[in-house]
XYZ file of C-alpha atoms in Angstrom:
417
model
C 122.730 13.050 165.242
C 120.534 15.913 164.688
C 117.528 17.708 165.906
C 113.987 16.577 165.823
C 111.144 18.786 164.586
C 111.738 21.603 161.604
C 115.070 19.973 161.144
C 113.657 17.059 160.336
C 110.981 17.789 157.956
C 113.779 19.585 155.673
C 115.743 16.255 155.506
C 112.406 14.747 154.652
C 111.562 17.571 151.709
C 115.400 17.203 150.386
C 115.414 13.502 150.657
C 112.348 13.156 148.603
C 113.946 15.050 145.628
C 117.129 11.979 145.909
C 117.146 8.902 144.315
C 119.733 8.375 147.069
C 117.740 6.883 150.278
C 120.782 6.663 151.984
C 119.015 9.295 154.359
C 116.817 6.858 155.944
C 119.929 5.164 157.843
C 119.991 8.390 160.286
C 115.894 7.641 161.148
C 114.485 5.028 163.163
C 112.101 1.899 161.485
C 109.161 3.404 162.512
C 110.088 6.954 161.123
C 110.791 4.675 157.841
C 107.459 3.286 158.217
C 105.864 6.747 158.777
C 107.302 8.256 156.089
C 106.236 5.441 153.527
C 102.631 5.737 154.410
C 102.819 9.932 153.951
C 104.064 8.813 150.358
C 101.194 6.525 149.673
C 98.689 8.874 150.622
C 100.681 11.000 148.229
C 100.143 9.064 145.534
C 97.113 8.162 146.141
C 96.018 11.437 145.894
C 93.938 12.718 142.339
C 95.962 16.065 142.932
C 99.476 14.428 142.903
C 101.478 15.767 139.996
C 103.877 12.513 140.448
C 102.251 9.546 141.276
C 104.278 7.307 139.588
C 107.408 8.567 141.464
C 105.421 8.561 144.785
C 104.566 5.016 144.471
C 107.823 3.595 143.435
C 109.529 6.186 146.318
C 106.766 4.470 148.956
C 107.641 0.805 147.793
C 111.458 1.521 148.533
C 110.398 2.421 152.060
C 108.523 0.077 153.230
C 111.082 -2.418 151.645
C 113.687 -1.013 153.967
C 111.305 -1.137 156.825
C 111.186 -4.580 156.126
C 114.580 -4.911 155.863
C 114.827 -3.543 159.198
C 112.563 -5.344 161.073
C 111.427 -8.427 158.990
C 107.751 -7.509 158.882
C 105.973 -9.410 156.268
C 103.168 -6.557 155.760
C 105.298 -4.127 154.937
C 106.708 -6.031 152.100
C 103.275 -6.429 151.279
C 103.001 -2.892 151.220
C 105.773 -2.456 148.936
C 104.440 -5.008 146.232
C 101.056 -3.041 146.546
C 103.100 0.593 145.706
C 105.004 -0.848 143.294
C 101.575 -2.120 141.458
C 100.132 0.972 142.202
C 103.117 2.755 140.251
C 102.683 0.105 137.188
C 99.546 1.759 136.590
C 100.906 5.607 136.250
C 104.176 4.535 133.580
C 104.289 6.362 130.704
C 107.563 5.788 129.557
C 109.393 2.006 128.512
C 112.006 2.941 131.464
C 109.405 3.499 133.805
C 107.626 0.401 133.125
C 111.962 -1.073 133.496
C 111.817 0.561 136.494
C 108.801 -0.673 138.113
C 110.309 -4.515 137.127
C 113.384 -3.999 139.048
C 111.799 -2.722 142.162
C 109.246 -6.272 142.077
C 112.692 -8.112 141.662
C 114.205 -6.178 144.659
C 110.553 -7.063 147.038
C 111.066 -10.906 145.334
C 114.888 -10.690 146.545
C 114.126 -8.964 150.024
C 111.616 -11.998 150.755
C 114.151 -14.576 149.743
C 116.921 -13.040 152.116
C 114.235 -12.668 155.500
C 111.844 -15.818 154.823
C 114.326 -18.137 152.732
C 112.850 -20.240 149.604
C 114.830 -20.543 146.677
C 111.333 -19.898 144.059
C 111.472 -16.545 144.796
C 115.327 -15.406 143.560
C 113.701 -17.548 140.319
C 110.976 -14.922 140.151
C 112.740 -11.810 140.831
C 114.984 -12.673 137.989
C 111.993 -13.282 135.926
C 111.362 -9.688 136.605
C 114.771 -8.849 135.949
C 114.684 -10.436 132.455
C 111.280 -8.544 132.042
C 113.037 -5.611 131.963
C 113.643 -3.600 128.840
C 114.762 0.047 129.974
C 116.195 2.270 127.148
C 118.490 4.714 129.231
C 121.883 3.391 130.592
C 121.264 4.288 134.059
C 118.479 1.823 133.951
C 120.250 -1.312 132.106
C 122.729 -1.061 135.203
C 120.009 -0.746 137.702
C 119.143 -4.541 136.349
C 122.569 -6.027 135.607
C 123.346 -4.608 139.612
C 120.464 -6.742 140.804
C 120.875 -9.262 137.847
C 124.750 -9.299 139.425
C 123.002 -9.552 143.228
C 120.852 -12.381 142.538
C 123.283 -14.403 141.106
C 125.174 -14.231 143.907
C 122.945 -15.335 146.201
C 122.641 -18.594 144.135
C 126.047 -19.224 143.525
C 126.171 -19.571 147.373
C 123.058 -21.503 147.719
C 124.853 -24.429 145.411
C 128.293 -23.713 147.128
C 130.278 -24.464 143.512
C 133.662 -22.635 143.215
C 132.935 -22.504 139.752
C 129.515 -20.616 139.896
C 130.627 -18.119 142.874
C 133.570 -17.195 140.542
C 131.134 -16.103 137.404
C 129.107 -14.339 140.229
C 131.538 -12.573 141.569
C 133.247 -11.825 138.097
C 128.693 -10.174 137.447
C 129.528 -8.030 140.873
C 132.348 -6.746 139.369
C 130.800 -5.402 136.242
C 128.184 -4.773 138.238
C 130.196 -2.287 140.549
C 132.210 -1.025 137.742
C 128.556 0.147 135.778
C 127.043 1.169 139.076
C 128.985 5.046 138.951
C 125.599 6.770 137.992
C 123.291 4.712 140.214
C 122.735 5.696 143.914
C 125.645 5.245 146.479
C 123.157 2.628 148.639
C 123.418 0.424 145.267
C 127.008 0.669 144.847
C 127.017 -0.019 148.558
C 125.263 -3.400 148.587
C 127.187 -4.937 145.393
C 130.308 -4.265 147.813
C 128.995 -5.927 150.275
C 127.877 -8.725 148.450
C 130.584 -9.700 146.818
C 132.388 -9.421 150.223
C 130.365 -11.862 151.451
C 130.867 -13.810 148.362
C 134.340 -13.544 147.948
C 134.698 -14.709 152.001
C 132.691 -17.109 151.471
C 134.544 -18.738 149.077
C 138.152 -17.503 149.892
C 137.184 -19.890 153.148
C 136.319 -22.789 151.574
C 138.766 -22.512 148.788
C 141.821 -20.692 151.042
C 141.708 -18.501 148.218
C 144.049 -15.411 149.744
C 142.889 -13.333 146.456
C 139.507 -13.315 147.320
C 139.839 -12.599 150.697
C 142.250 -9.715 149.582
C 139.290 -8.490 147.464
C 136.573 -8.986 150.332
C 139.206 -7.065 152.571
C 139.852 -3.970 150.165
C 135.697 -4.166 149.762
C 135.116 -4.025 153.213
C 137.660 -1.287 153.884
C 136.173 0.967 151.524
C 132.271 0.714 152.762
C 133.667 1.601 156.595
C 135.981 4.141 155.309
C 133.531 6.045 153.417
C 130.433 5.372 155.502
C 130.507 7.980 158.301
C 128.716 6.673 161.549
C 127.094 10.491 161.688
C 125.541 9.819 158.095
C 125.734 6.055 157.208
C 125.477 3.871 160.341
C 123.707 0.673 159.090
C 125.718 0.423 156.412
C 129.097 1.141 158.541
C 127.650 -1.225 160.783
C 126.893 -3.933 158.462
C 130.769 -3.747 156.667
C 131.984 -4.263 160.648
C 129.789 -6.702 161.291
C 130.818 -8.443 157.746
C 134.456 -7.967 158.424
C 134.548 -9.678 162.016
C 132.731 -12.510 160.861
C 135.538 -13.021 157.855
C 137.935 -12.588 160.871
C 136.270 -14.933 163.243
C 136.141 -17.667 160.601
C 140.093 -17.390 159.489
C 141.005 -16.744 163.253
C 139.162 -20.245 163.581
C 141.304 -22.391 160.924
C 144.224 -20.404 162.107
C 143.474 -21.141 166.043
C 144.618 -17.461 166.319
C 143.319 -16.148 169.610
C 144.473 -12.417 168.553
C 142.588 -12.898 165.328
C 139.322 -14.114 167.362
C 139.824 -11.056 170.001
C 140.042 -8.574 166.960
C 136.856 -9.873 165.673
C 134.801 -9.630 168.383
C 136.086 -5.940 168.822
C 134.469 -5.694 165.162
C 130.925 -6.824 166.031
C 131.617 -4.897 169.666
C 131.800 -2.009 166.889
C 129.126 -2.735 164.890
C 126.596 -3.092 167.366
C 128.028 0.287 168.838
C 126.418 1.868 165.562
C 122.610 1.213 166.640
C 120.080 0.263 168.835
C 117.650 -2.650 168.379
C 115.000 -0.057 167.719
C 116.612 1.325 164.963
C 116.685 -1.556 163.251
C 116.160 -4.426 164.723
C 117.053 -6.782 162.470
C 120.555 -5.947 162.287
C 121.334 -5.789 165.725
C 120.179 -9.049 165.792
C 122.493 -10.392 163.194
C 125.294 -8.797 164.979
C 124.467 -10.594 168.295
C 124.090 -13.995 166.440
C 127.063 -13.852 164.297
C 129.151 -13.913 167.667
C 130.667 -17.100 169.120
C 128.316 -18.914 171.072
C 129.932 -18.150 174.354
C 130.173 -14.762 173.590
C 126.798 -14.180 173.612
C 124.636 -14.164 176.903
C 121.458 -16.073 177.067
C 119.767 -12.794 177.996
C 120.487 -11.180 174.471
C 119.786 -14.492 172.895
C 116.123 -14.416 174.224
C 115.481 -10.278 173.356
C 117.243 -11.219 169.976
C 114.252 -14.213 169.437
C 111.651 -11.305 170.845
C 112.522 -9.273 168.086
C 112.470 -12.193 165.701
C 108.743 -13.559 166.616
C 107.624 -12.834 162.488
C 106.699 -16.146 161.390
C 109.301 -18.137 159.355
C 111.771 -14.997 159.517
C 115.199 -17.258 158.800
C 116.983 -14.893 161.311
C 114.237 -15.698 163.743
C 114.610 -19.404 163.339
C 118.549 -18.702 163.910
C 117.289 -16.748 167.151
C 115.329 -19.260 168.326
C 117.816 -22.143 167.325
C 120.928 -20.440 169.526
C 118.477 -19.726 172.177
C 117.326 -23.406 172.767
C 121.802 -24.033 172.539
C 122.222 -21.626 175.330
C 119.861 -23.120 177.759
C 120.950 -26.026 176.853
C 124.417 -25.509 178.013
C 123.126 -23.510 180.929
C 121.471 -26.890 182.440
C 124.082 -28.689 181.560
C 126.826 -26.775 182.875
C 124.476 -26.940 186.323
C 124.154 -30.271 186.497
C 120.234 -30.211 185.879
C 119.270 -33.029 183.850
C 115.316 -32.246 185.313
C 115.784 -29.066 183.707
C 116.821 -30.389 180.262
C 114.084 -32.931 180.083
C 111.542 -30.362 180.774
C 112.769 -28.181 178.029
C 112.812 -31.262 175.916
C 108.881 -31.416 176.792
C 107.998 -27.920 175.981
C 109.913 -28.186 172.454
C 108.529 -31.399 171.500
C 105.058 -29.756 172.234
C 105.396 -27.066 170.248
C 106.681 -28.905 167.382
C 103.517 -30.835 167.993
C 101.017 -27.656 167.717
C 102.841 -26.748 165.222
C 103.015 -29.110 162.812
C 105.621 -27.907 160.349
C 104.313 -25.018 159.891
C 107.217 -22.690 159.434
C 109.406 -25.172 158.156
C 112.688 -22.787 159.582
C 111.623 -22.844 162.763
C 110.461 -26.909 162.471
C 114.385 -26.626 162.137
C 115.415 -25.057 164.403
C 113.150 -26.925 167.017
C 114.770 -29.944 165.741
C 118.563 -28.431 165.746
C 117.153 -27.297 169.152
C 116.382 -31.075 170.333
C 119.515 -32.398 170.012
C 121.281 -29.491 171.723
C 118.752 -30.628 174.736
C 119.606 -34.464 173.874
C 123.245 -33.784 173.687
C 123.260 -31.900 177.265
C 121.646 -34.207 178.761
C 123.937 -37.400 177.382
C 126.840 -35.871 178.687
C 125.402 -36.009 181.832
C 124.073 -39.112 182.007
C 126.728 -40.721 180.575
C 124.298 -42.517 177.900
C 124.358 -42.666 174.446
C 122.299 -39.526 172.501
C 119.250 -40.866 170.932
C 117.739 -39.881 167.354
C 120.273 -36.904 167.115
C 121.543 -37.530 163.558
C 117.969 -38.320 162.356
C 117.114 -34.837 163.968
C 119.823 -33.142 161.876
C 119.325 -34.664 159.192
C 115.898 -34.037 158.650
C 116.485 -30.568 159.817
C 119.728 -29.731 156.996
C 117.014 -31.205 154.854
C 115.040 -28.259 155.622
C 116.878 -25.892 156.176
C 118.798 -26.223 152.412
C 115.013 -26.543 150.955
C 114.019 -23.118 151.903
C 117.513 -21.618 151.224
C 118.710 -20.777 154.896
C 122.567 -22.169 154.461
C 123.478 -20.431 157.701
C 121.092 -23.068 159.759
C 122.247 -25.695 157.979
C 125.791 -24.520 159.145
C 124.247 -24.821 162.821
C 123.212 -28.258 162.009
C 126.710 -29.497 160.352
C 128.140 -28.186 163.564
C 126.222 -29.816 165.908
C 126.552 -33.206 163.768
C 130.343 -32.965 164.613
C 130.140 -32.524 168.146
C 127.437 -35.156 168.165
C 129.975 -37.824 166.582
C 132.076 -36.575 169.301
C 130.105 -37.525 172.003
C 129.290 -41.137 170.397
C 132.850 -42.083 170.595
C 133.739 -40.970 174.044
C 130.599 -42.929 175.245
């Protein structure tokens, strides 16, 4: 995309002078990573004529290094920058400012680690807020709008994802002065939203507006100069697909999304952020992914109680499961069976997500291995249970999804036995 070296260091020097960090999508995690520390020791510095902006600049980057790669330190980096710039406000919209970033660390944790507590404290630092200038009222309502969201489709009521995505819009329509990246993840919230709930409501308006939405973010984000967030519309877009080519049995649909996530996944590598090119792999059919991915997917995942990693760790145990099975090894599933049920043991509930996924995990194996035996599953829908339980307690809706899924094809192998 561009040379290393001097040309480098300018896109560093101009990119500091931006509120737009749209820059860092060109730049591996650990350039992200480097380049937060620099700022640190920036503004850590009695000579720094700045500090304020140094901190809150070194608290965004770390947060997207997080973002990137789930690491729980750097978020812990972020909250430390972000205390560090409470301490040098001087103004009422710099103390605003230094609230909304908190809320945005408060919302990152909730969307990697799951509970519910902490999308109730970043909009108790949203509320906290009391900016003066415009620009930094709709830097809050945008993550006011954001958060929202999020629990509208935690409780899964039409009514409540339709006042959220009614904030998104005013959101969006307030965002014009704010940074592009801002603008950029209202869109694809409320595309997420409005699929969401165009799905369960076959709602063809809101899937019009999650279309148009997703459109927009590909059109406009070159792959030269925007690739994550190219990557994530894509990504967004064949998962819509997948899930309407599904109720519509429409093979051409399902073929067109997977060219989508074939797409998305052509915009990165798993070093450049990790994270996402997980997500890509795991939104995919289960077929469509090999068991090979699935385990370097769960390798890049290993963060304790990371929700993607317990969704990792989850398909992998489904894969091997239908390996076995489709070999005709029942050995092989009960010695799979073993090692889960050991580490759940060590473990000890832990990580409640990946308690969860263990559990989703044992009934895959349990499943398998009735099939083959021609025997009745055994404890399967207490395993589910318990592990939807979970799984909606800490806010992770996708493995509960896993679980729901399973629970049908469970019933299904009740009645033919």
């Amino acid at each position: 995309m561009f040379e290393f070296g001097r040309d480098l260091r300018k896109l560093f020097e101009k990119a500091r002078e931006s509120d737009d960090l749209g820059w860092l999508e060109l730049i591996g995690a650990d350039l992200v990573a480097a380049e937060a520390q620099a700022l640190a020791i920036d503004g850590g510095r009695v000579s720094c004529a700045r500090p304020f902006d140094a901190w809150m600049r070194a608290s965004a980057l770390w947060r997207e290094h997080a973002r990137r790669t789930g690491r729980r330190a750097s978020l812990d980096q972020a909250a430390a920058a972000a205390s560090d710039a409470a301490r040098h406000t001087a103004t009422a919209d710099q103390t605003a400012a230094v609230a909304i970033e908190s809320g945005e660390i408060h919302l990152l944790r909730f969307d990697l680690f799951g509970g519910p507590e902490k999308l109730t404290a970043a909009l108790g630092d949203v509320q906290s807020s009391t900016g003066e200038r415009p620009v930094t009222r709709s830097a809050a309502a945008a993550l006011h709008a954001r958060l929202t969201a999020r629990r509208a489709r935690l409780s899964g009521e039409p009514a409540a994802m339709l006042d959220a995505a009614a904030l998104l819009d005013a959101a969006l329509h307030g965002a014009k002065a704010l940074p592009p990246t801002i603008g950029d993840d209202l869109r694809l919230d409320r595309a997420a939203l409005g699929l969401e709930a165009g799905v369960k409501r076959r709602d063809g308006r809101l899937l019009d507006q999650a279309g148009r939405d997703l459109r927009t973010l590909v059109e406009s984000a070159s792959p030269d100069y925007r690739p994550l967030t190219r990557a994530r519309a894509l990504a967004l877009a064949g998962a819509g697909l997948m899930a309407l080519a599904r109720l519509a049995r429409n093979e051409a649909a399902t073929a067109q999304g997977q060219a989508l996530f074939a797409a998305a996944a052509d915009q990165f590598t798993p070093d450049h952020s990790p994270l996402d090119w997980v997500s890509v792999q795991l939104v995919q059919a289960d077929r469509e992914t090999p068991l090979a991915r699935l385990i370097e997917a769960e390798a890049l995942t290993r963060e304790p109680g990371l929700v993607l990693g317990a969704l990792a760790r989850e398909r992998r145990l489904g894969a091997e499961a239908a390996l076995a099975e489709a070999m005709g090894d029942v050995e092989g599933l009960t010695g799979l069976e073993a090692i889960v049920r050991r580490g759940l043991a060590e473990s000890a509930g832990a990580q409640p997500l990946e308690w969860a996924a263990d559990q989703i995990g044992m009934a895959h194996l349990a499943l398998a291995k009735a099939r083959l035996t021609a025997t009745g599953p055994r404890a399967v829908g207490l395993m589910l249970a318990e592990a939807m339980e979970t799984a909606r307690e800490w806010g992770a809706p996708a493995l509960v999804q896993r679980a729901a899924l399973l629970q049908v094809r469970a019933a299904t192998v009740r009645d033919e036995g």
